[in-house]
PDB file of C-alpha atoms in Angstrom:
ATOM      1  CA  MET Q   3     104.500 260.318 -67.627  1.00 43.00           C
ATOM      2  CA  ALA Q   4     108.082 259.954 -68.777  1.00 46.00           C
ATOM      3  CA  ARG Q   5     109.593 262.711 -70.828  1.00 43.00           C
ATOM      4  CA  THR Q   6     111.920 262.560 -73.802  1.00 42.00           C
ATOM      5  CA  ALA Q   7     113.674 265.567 -75.293  1.00 40.00           C
ATOM      6  CA  LEU Q   8     113.714 265.638 -79.086  1.00 42.00           C
ATOM      7  CA  CYS Q   9     116.121 268.140 -80.599  1.00 37.00           C
ATOM      8  CA  CYS Q  10     115.414 269.809 -83.908  1.00 40.00           C
ATOM      9  CA  ALA Q  11     117.866 272.445 -85.142  1.00 43.00           C
ATOM     10  CA  SER Q  12     118.437 274.809 -82.208  1.00 39.00           C
ATOM     11  CA  GLU Q  13     115.096 274.106 -80.524  1.00 48.00           C
ATOM     12  CA  GLU Q  14     114.301 271.431 -77.974  1.00 51.00           C
ATOM     13  CA  PHE Q  15     110.865 269.862 -77.760  1.00 55.00           C
ATOM     14  CA  VAL Q  16     109.803 267.819 -74.756  1.00 60.00           C
ATOM     15  CA  VAL Q  17     107.411 265.033 -75.692  1.00 65.00           C
ATOM     16  CA  GLU Q  18     105.300 263.433 -72.994  1.00 81.00           C
ATOM     17  CA  LYS Q  19     105.333 259.651 -73.227  1.00 89.00           C
ATOM     18  CA  PRO Q  20     101.632 258.741 -73.511  1.00 93.00           C
ATOM     19  CA  PHE Q  21     100.078 256.146 -71.242  1.00 91.00           C
ATOM     20  CA  SER Q  22      96.645 254.533 -71.101  1.00 88.00           C
ATOM     21  CA  GLN Q  23      95.608 252.366 -68.174  1.00 92.00           C
ATOM     22  CA  ALA Q  24      92.952 250.801 -70.399  1.00 91.00           C
ATOM     23  CA  CYS Q  25      95.696 249.585 -72.753  1.00 93.00           C
ATOM     24  CA  GLU Q  26      97.528 248.034 -69.832  1.00 93.00           C
ATOM     25  CA  ASN Q  27      94.346 246.316 -68.713  1.00 95.00           C
ATOM     26  CA  ASN Q  28      93.310 244.910 -72.084  1.00 97.00           C
ATOM     27  CA  LYS Q  29      96.641 243.993 -73.696  1.00 97.00           C
ATOM     28  CA  GLN Q  30      96.759 240.452 -72.323  1.00 98.00           C
ATOM     29  CA  PRO Q  31      93.149 239.543 -73.233  1.00 98.00           C
ATOM     30  CA  ILE Q  32      93.759 240.933 -76.720  1.00 98.00           C
ATOM     31  CA  LEU Q  33      96.950 238.892 -77.027  1.00 99.00           C
ATOM     32  CA  ALA Q  34      95.041 235.737 -76.107  1.00 98.00           C
ATOM     33  CA  VAL Q  35      92.728 236.283 -79.082  1.00 99.00           C
ATOM     34  CA  LEU Q  36      95.489 237.199 -81.529  1.00 99.00           C
ATOM     35  CA  ARG Q  37      97.502 234.120 -80.607  1.00 98.00           C
ATOM     36  CA  GLN Q  38      94.653 231.866 -81.679  1.00 98.00           C
ATOM     37  CA  TYR Q  39      94.856 233.175 -85.241  1.00 99.00           C
ATOM     38  CA  LEU Q  40      98.367 234.546 -85.771  1.00 99.00           C
ATOM     39  CA  THR Q  41     100.177 231.227 -85.690  1.00 98.00           C
ATOM     40  CA  THR Q  42     102.593 231.655 -88.605  1.00 98.00           C
ATOM     41  CA  PRO Q  43     105.069 234.387 -89.592  1.00 99.00           C
ATOM     42  CA  GLY Q  44     103.577 237.386 -91.343  1.00 99.00           C
ATOM     43  CA  SER Q  45     103.026 241.126 -91.265  1.00 99.00           C
ATOM     44  CA  LEU Q  46     100.374 243.136 -89.445  1.00 99.00           C
ATOM     45  CA  LEU Q  47      99.178 246.695 -89.931  1.00 99.00           C
ATOM     46  CA  GLU Q  48      97.896 248.427 -86.802  1.00 99.00           C
ATOM     47  CA  VAL Q  49      95.556 251.309 -87.614  1.00 98.00           C
ATOM     48  CA  GLY Q  50      95.191 253.871 -84.855  1.00 98.00           C
ATOM     49  CA  SER Q  51      98.080 252.842 -82.611  1.00 98.00           C
ATOM     50  CA  GLY Q  52      97.173 255.520 -80.053  1.00 95.00           C
ATOM     51  CA  THR Q  53      99.726 255.588 -77.271  1.00 96.00           C
ATOM     52  CA  GLY Q  54     101.861 252.841 -78.826  1.00 96.00           C
ATOM     53  CA  GLN Q  55     101.453 250.500 -75.847  1.00 97.00           C
ATOM     54  CA  HIS Q  56      99.715 247.769 -77.817  1.00 97.00           C
ATOM     55  CA  ALA Q  57     102.366 247.858 -80.535  1.00 98.00           C
ATOM     56  CA  ALA Q  58     105.186 247.581 -78.011  1.00 97.00           C
ATOM     57  CA  TYR Q  59     103.620 244.760 -76.000  1.00 98.00           C
ATOM     58  CA  LEU Q  60     101.982 242.684 -78.708  1.00 98.00           C
ATOM     59  CA  SER Q  61     104.981 242.769 -81.039  1.00 98.00           C
ATOM     60  CA  ALA Q  62     107.173 241.488 -78.195  1.00 98.00           C
ATOM     61  CA  GLN Q  63     104.767 238.626 -77.531  1.00 98.00           C
ATOM     62  CA  LEU Q  64     104.412 237.788 -81.239  1.00 99.00           C
ATOM     63  CA  PRO Q  65     108.032 238.015 -82.440  1.00 98.00           C
ATOM     64  CA  TYR Q  66     107.249 236.244 -85.726  1.00 99.00           C
ATOM     65  CA  ILE Q  67     104.808 239.005 -86.732  1.00 99.00           C
ATOM     66  CA  HIS Q  68     106.251 242.135 -88.342  1.00 99.00           C
ATOM     67  CA  TRP Q  69     104.208 244.888 -86.672  1.00 99.00           C
ATOM     68  CA  GLN Q  70     103.610 248.223 -88.420  1.00 99.00           C
ATOM     69  CA  PRO Q  71     102.065 250.909 -86.175  1.00 99.00           C
ATOM     70  CA  THR Q  72     100.189 253.831 -87.757  1.00 98.00           C
ATOM     71  CA  ASP Q  73      98.261 256.861 -86.584  1.00 97.00           C
ATOM     72  CA  VAL Q  74      97.648 260.485 -87.439  1.00 96.00           C
ATOM     73  CA  ALA Q  75     100.851 262.502 -87.549  1.00 95.00           C
ATOM     74  CA  GLU Q  76     100.464 264.256 -84.196  1.00 95.00           C
ATOM     75  CA  HIS Q  77     100.458 260.927 -82.323  1.00 96.00           C
ATOM     76  CA  LEU Q  78     103.636 259.558 -83.888  1.00 97.00           C
ATOM     77  CA  PRO Q  79     106.183 261.056 -81.439  1.00 96.00           C
ATOM     78  CA  GLY Q  80     104.541 259.335 -78.475  1.00 96.00           C
ATOM     79  CA  ILE Q  81     104.214 256.030 -80.317  1.00 97.00           C
ATOM     80  CA  GLN Q  82     107.847 256.276 -81.346  1.00 97.00           C
ATOM     81  CA  GLN Q  83     108.899 256.462 -77.691  1.00 96.00           C
ATOM     82  CA  TRP Q  84     107.191 253.164 -76.934  1.00 96.00           C
ATOM     83  CA  CYS Q  85     108.696 251.590 -80.046  1.00 96.00           C
ATOM     84  CA  GLN Q  86     112.195 252.764 -79.190  1.00 95.00           C
ATOM     85  CA  GLU Q  87     111.943 251.463 -75.640  1.00 95.00           C
ATOM     86  CA  ALA Q  88     110.559 248.122 -76.830  1.00 95.00           C
ATOM     87  CA  ASP Q  89     113.527 247.752 -79.197  1.00 95.00           C
ATOM     88  CA  GLN Q  90     111.942 244.810 -81.002  1.00 96.00           C
ATOM     89  CA  PRO Q  91     113.420 243.824 -84.388  1.00 98.00           C
ATOM     90  CA  ASN Q  92     109.923 242.997 -85.659  1.00 98.00           C
ATOM     91  CA  LEU Q  93     108.454 246.367 -84.602  1.00 98.00           C
ATOM     92  CA  ALA Q  94     108.666 249.037 -87.300  1.00 98.00           C
ATOM     93  CA  ALA Q  95     108.781 252.772 -86.713  1.00 97.00           C
ATOM     94  CA  PRO Q  96     105.277 254.283 -86.758  1.00 98.00           C
ATOM     95  CA  ILE Q  97     104.069 255.910 -89.955  1.00 97.00           C
ATOM     96  CA  ALA Q  98     101.392 258.520 -90.578  1.00 97.00           C
ATOM     97  CA  PHE Q  99      98.065 257.229 -91.842  1.00 97.00           C
ATOM     98  CA  ASP Q 100      94.716 259.020 -91.708  1.00 96.00           C
ATOM     99  CA  VAL Q 101      91.765 257.184 -93.222  1.00 96.00           C
ATOM    100  CA  THR Q 102      90.004 260.494 -93.893  1.00 93.00           C
ATOM    101  CA  GLN Q 103      92.791 262.045 -95.946  1.00 92.00           C
ATOM    102  CA  LYS Q 104      93.770 261.534 -99.555  1.00 85.00           C
ATOM    103  CA  MET Q 105      97.212 260.126 -98.936  1.00 83.00           C
ATOM    104  CA  PRO Q 106      99.077 257.007-100.031  1.00 88.00           C
ATOM    105  CA  CYS Q 107      97.895 253.944 -98.129  1.00 92.00           C
ATOM    106  CA  PRO Q 108     100.364 251.651 -96.408  1.00 95.00           C
ATOM    107  CA  ALA Q 109     101.309 248.606 -98.451  1.00 95.00           C
ATOM    108  CA  PRO Q 110      99.001 245.594 -98.037  1.00 97.00           C
ATOM    109  CA  HIS Q 111      99.800 243.484 -94.976  1.00 99.00           C
ATOM    110  CA  ASP Q 112      98.927 239.921 -94.103  1.00 99.00           C
ATOM    111  CA  HIS Q 113      96.703 241.053 -91.229  1.00 99.00           C
ATOM    112  CA  LEU Q 114      95.199 244.183 -89.650  1.00 99.00           C
ATOM    113  CA  PHE Q 115      94.502 245.172 -86.043  1.00 99.00           C
ATOM    114  CA  SER Q 116      92.684 248.218 -84.700  1.00 99.00           C
ATOM    115  CA  ALA Q 117      91.696 248.878 -81.093  1.00 98.00           C
ATOM    116  CA  ASN Q 118      89.291 251.498 -79.768  1.00 97.00           C
ATOM    117  CA  THR Q 119      89.080 253.428 -83.011  1.00 98.00           C
ATOM    118  CA  LEU Q 120      85.591 252.942 -84.439  1.00 98.00           C
ATOM    119  CA  HIS Q 121      83.811 254.778 -81.610  1.00 98.00           C
ATOM    120  CA  ILE Q 122      86.312 257.648 -81.771  1.00 97.00           C
ATOM    121  CA  MET Q 123      86.156 258.176 -85.537  1.00 97.00           C
ATOM    122  CA  SER Q 124      83.202 259.897 -87.133  1.00 98.00           C
ATOM    123  CA  TRP Q 125      80.841 257.570 -88.974  1.00 98.00           C
ATOM    124  CA  GLU Q 126      82.116 259.024 -92.258  1.00 98.00           C
ATOM    125  CA  ALA Q 127      85.656 258.100 -91.199  1.00 98.00           C
ATOM    126  CA  VAL Q 128      84.525 254.581 -90.279  1.00 98.00           C
ATOM    127  CA  GLU Q 129      83.016 254.196 -93.753  1.00 98.00           C
ATOM    128  CA  SER Q 130      86.219 255.511 -95.323  1.00 97.00           C
ATOM    129  CA  PHE Q 131      88.274 253.061 -93.257  1.00 98.00           C
ATOM    130  CA  PHE Q 132      86.257 250.083 -94.479  1.00 98.00           C
ATOM    131  CA  ASN Q 133      86.392 251.345 -98.053  1.00 97.00           C
ATOM    132  CA  LEU Q 134      90.183 251.248 -97.781  1.00 97.00           C
ATOM    133  CA  LEU Q 135      90.356 247.858 -96.067  1.00 97.00           C
ATOM    134  CA  PRO Q 136      90.448 245.741 -99.256  1.00 96.00           C
ATOM    135  CA  ASN Q 137      93.682 247.533-100.177  1.00 96.00           C
ATOM    136  CA  LEU Q 138      95.233 247.178 -96.721  1.00 98.00           C
ATOM    137  CA  VAL Q 139      94.898 243.425 -96.141  1.00 98.00           C
ATOM    138  CA  LYS Q 140      95.964 240.537 -98.334  1.00 97.00           C
ATOM    139  CA  PRO Q 141      93.514 237.753 -99.260  1.00 96.00           C
ATOM    140  CA  SER Q 142      92.885 235.284 -96.418  1.00 97.00           C
ATOM    141  CA  GLY Q 143      94.270 237.794 -93.920  1.00 98.00           C
ATOM    142  CA  TYR Q 144      92.750 238.285 -90.487  1.00 99.00           C
ATOM    143  CA  VAL Q 145      91.233 241.597 -89.403  1.00 99.00           C
ATOM    144  CA  PHE Q 146      90.781 242.303 -85.689  1.00 99.00           C
ATOM    145  CA  PHE Q 147      88.669 245.121 -84.242  1.00 99.00           C
ATOM    146  CA  TYR Q 148      88.647 245.641 -80.483  1.00 98.00           C
ATOM    147  CA  GLY Q 149      86.217 247.914 -78.666  1.00 98.00           C
ATOM    148  CA  PRO Q 150      82.627 248.372 -77.458  1.00 98.00           C
ATOM    149  CA  PHE Q 151      79.643 247.714 -79.730  1.00 99.00           C
ATOM    150  CA  LYS Q 152      75.863 247.815 -79.599  1.00 98.00           C
ATOM    151  CA  TYR Q 153      73.725 244.893 -80.774  1.00 98.00           C
ATOM    152  CA  ARG Q 154      70.326 245.569 -82.339  1.00 98.00           C
ATOM    153  CA  GLY Q 155      70.603 249.053 -80.903  1.00 97.00           C
ATOM    154  CA  GLN Q 156      71.117 247.777 -77.360  1.00 98.00           C
ATOM    155  CA  TYR Q 157      74.139 248.377 -75.152  1.00 98.00           C
ATOM    156  CA  THR Q 158      75.851 245.367 -73.611  1.00 97.00           C
ATOM    157  CA  SER Q 159      75.997 247.062 -70.196  1.00 98.00           C
ATOM    158  CA  PRO Q 160      74.818 250.204 -68.370  1.00 98.00           C
ATOM    159  CA  SER Q 161      78.432 251.396 -68.225  1.00 98.00           C
ATOM    160  CA  ASN Q 162      78.650 251.278 -72.024  1.00 98.00           C
ATOM    161  CA  ALA Q 163      75.462 253.348 -72.239  1.00 98.00           C
ATOM    162  CA  ASP Q 164      77.027 255.923 -69.911  1.00 98.00           C
ATOM    163  CA  PHE Q 165      80.247 255.843 -71.921  1.00 98.00           C
ATOM    164  CA  ASP Q 166      78.322 256.520 -75.127  1.00 98.00           C
ATOM    165  CA  VAL Q 167      76.639 259.556 -73.552  1.00 98.00           C
ATOM    166  CA  TRP Q 168      80.040 260.823 -72.420  1.00 98.00           C
ATOM    167  CA  LEU Q 169      81.522 260.341 -75.891  1.00 98.00           C
ATOM    168  CA  LYS Q 170      78.731 262.293 -77.576  1.00 97.00           C
ATOM    169  CA  GLN Q 171      78.953 265.099 -75.021  1.00 98.00           C
ATOM    170  CA  ARG Q 172      82.680 265.354 -75.648  1.00 97.00           C
ATOM    171  CA  ALA Q 173      82.418 265.139 -79.431  1.00 98.00           C
ATOM    172  CA  PRO Q 174      79.053 264.671 -81.190  1.00 97.00           C
ATOM    173  CA  HIS Q 175      80.606 262.691 -84.051  1.00 98.00           C
ATOM    174  CA  GLN Q 176      81.808 259.961 -81.669  1.00 98.00           C
ATOM    175  CA  GLY Q 177      79.786 257.077 -80.294  1.00 98.00           C
ATOM    176  CA  ILE Q 178      79.557 253.324 -79.817  1.00 99.00           C
ATOM    177  CA  ARG Q 179      78.735 251.737 -83.168  1.00 99.00           C
ATOM    178  CA  ASP Q 180      76.054 249.216 -83.995  1.00 99.00           C
ATOM    179  CA  PHE Q 181      77.519 245.799 -84.728  1.00 99.00           C
ATOM    180  CA  GLU Q 182      75.047 245.295 -87.584  1.00 99.00           C
ATOM    181  CA  ALA Q 183      76.198 248.474 -89.334  1.00 99.00           C
ATOM    182  CA  ILE Q 184      79.839 247.467 -88.944  1.00 99.00           C
ATOM    183  CA  ALA Q 185      79.061 243.976 -90.231  1.00 99.00           C
ATOM    184  CA  GLU Q 186      77.473 245.462 -93.346  1.00 99.00           C
ATOM    185  CA  LEU Q 187      80.564 247.555 -94.040  1.00 99.00           C
ATOM    186  CA  ALA Q 188      82.763 244.517 -93.441  1.00 99.00           C
ATOM    187  CA  ASP Q 189      80.770 242.463 -95.928  1.00 98.00           C
ATOM    188  CA  GLN Q 190      81.223 245.186 -98.539  1.00 98.00           C
ATOM    189  CA  ALA Q 191      84.962 245.111 -97.756  1.00 98.00           C
ATOM    190  CA  LYS Q 192      85.025 241.361 -98.543  1.00 97.00           C
ATOM    191  CA  LEU Q 193      85.400 240.284 -94.924  1.00 98.00           C
ATOM    192  CA  ASP Q 194      83.754 237.256 -93.330  1.00 98.00           C
ATOM    193  CA  LEU Q 195      83.120 237.220 -89.578  1.00 98.00           C
ATOM    194  CA  LEU Q 196      84.856 234.312 -87.853  1.00 99.00           C
ATOM    195  CA  GLU Q 197      84.291 235.129 -84.205  1.00 98.00           C
ATOM    196  CA  ASP Q 198      82.851 237.763 -81.873  1.00 99.00           C
ATOM    197  CA  VAL Q 199      84.780 237.408 -78.626  1.00 99.00           C
ATOM    198  CA  SER Q 200      83.466 238.888 -75.385  1.00 98.00           C
ATOM    199  CA  MET Q 201      86.276 240.687 -73.576  1.00 98.00           C
ATOM    200  CA  PRO Q 202      86.705 242.193 -70.103  1.00 96.00           C
ATOM    201  CA  ALA Q 203      85.183 245.610 -69.352  1.00 96.00           C
ATOM    202  CA  ASN Q 204      82.246 245.052 -71.724  1.00 97.00           C
ATOM    203  CA  ASN Q 205      84.324 245.124 -74.891  1.00 98.00           C
ATOM    204  CA  GLN Q 206      84.468 242.784 -77.869  1.00 98.00           C
ATOM    205  CA  THR Q 207      87.075 241.568 -80.311  1.00 99.00           C
ATOM    206  CA  LEU Q 208      85.610 241.035 -83.759  1.00 99.00           C
ATOM    207  CA  VAL Q 209      87.667 238.638 -85.868  1.00 99.00           C
ATOM    208  CA  TRP Q 210      87.183 238.765 -89.627  1.00 99.00           C
ATOM    209  CA  LYS Q 211      88.911 237.051 -92.536  1.00 98.00           C
ATOM    210  CA  LYS Q 212      89.362 238.563 -95.946  1.00 98.00           C
ATOM    211  CA  ARG Q 213      87.850 236.547 -98.757  1.00 94.00           C
ATOM    212  CA  THR Q 214      90.122 235.060-101.361  1.00 88.00           C
ATOM    213  CA  HIS Q 215      87.625 236.033-104.080  1.00 74.00           C
ATOM    214  CA  SER Q 216      84.844 238.585-104.572  1.00 60.00           C
TER     215      SER Q 216
END
């Protein structure tokens, strides 16, 4: 991984530039879905930007979308490296946002995107995220969730079943979520499902639209 030295006072901190091969593999399929819906200028809030690779790539491919990356504070230095290297005028500096903490929410955006977050968060954090969603997205905005899901309690592939076991062994609060449970939270958040897109590597992109009225 590339290294960048960040100086603060008299101390020097070396930050490893994060990299995910999965992000490299899925960025183009994700872009293909986003392009179908993000056809006019607007703003997008990315929740859980992770390494920052999606923000850097997708903002470059969608120059008419103002892209706001967010994540917990400890991930921001790595995301910032990707943003600085991308040097896109429509890509904002990452800001701290933790759905589990009592902190000011980002301003409402036209759209929201989140990749590979729901199976990493605890279920309580997932519920908190969806409780906040009505305040994060403007009416008629699109909401995109990318990642693996179960349907009626069934995995979509043996590899997803193995992945779920691995997640729970690593951290018991993690795990692949049931689509039906997510759909119920989305309905409470005033979101209507438009499309459930099958993606490579046994993932899905769920496309929702925020209602214009309750």
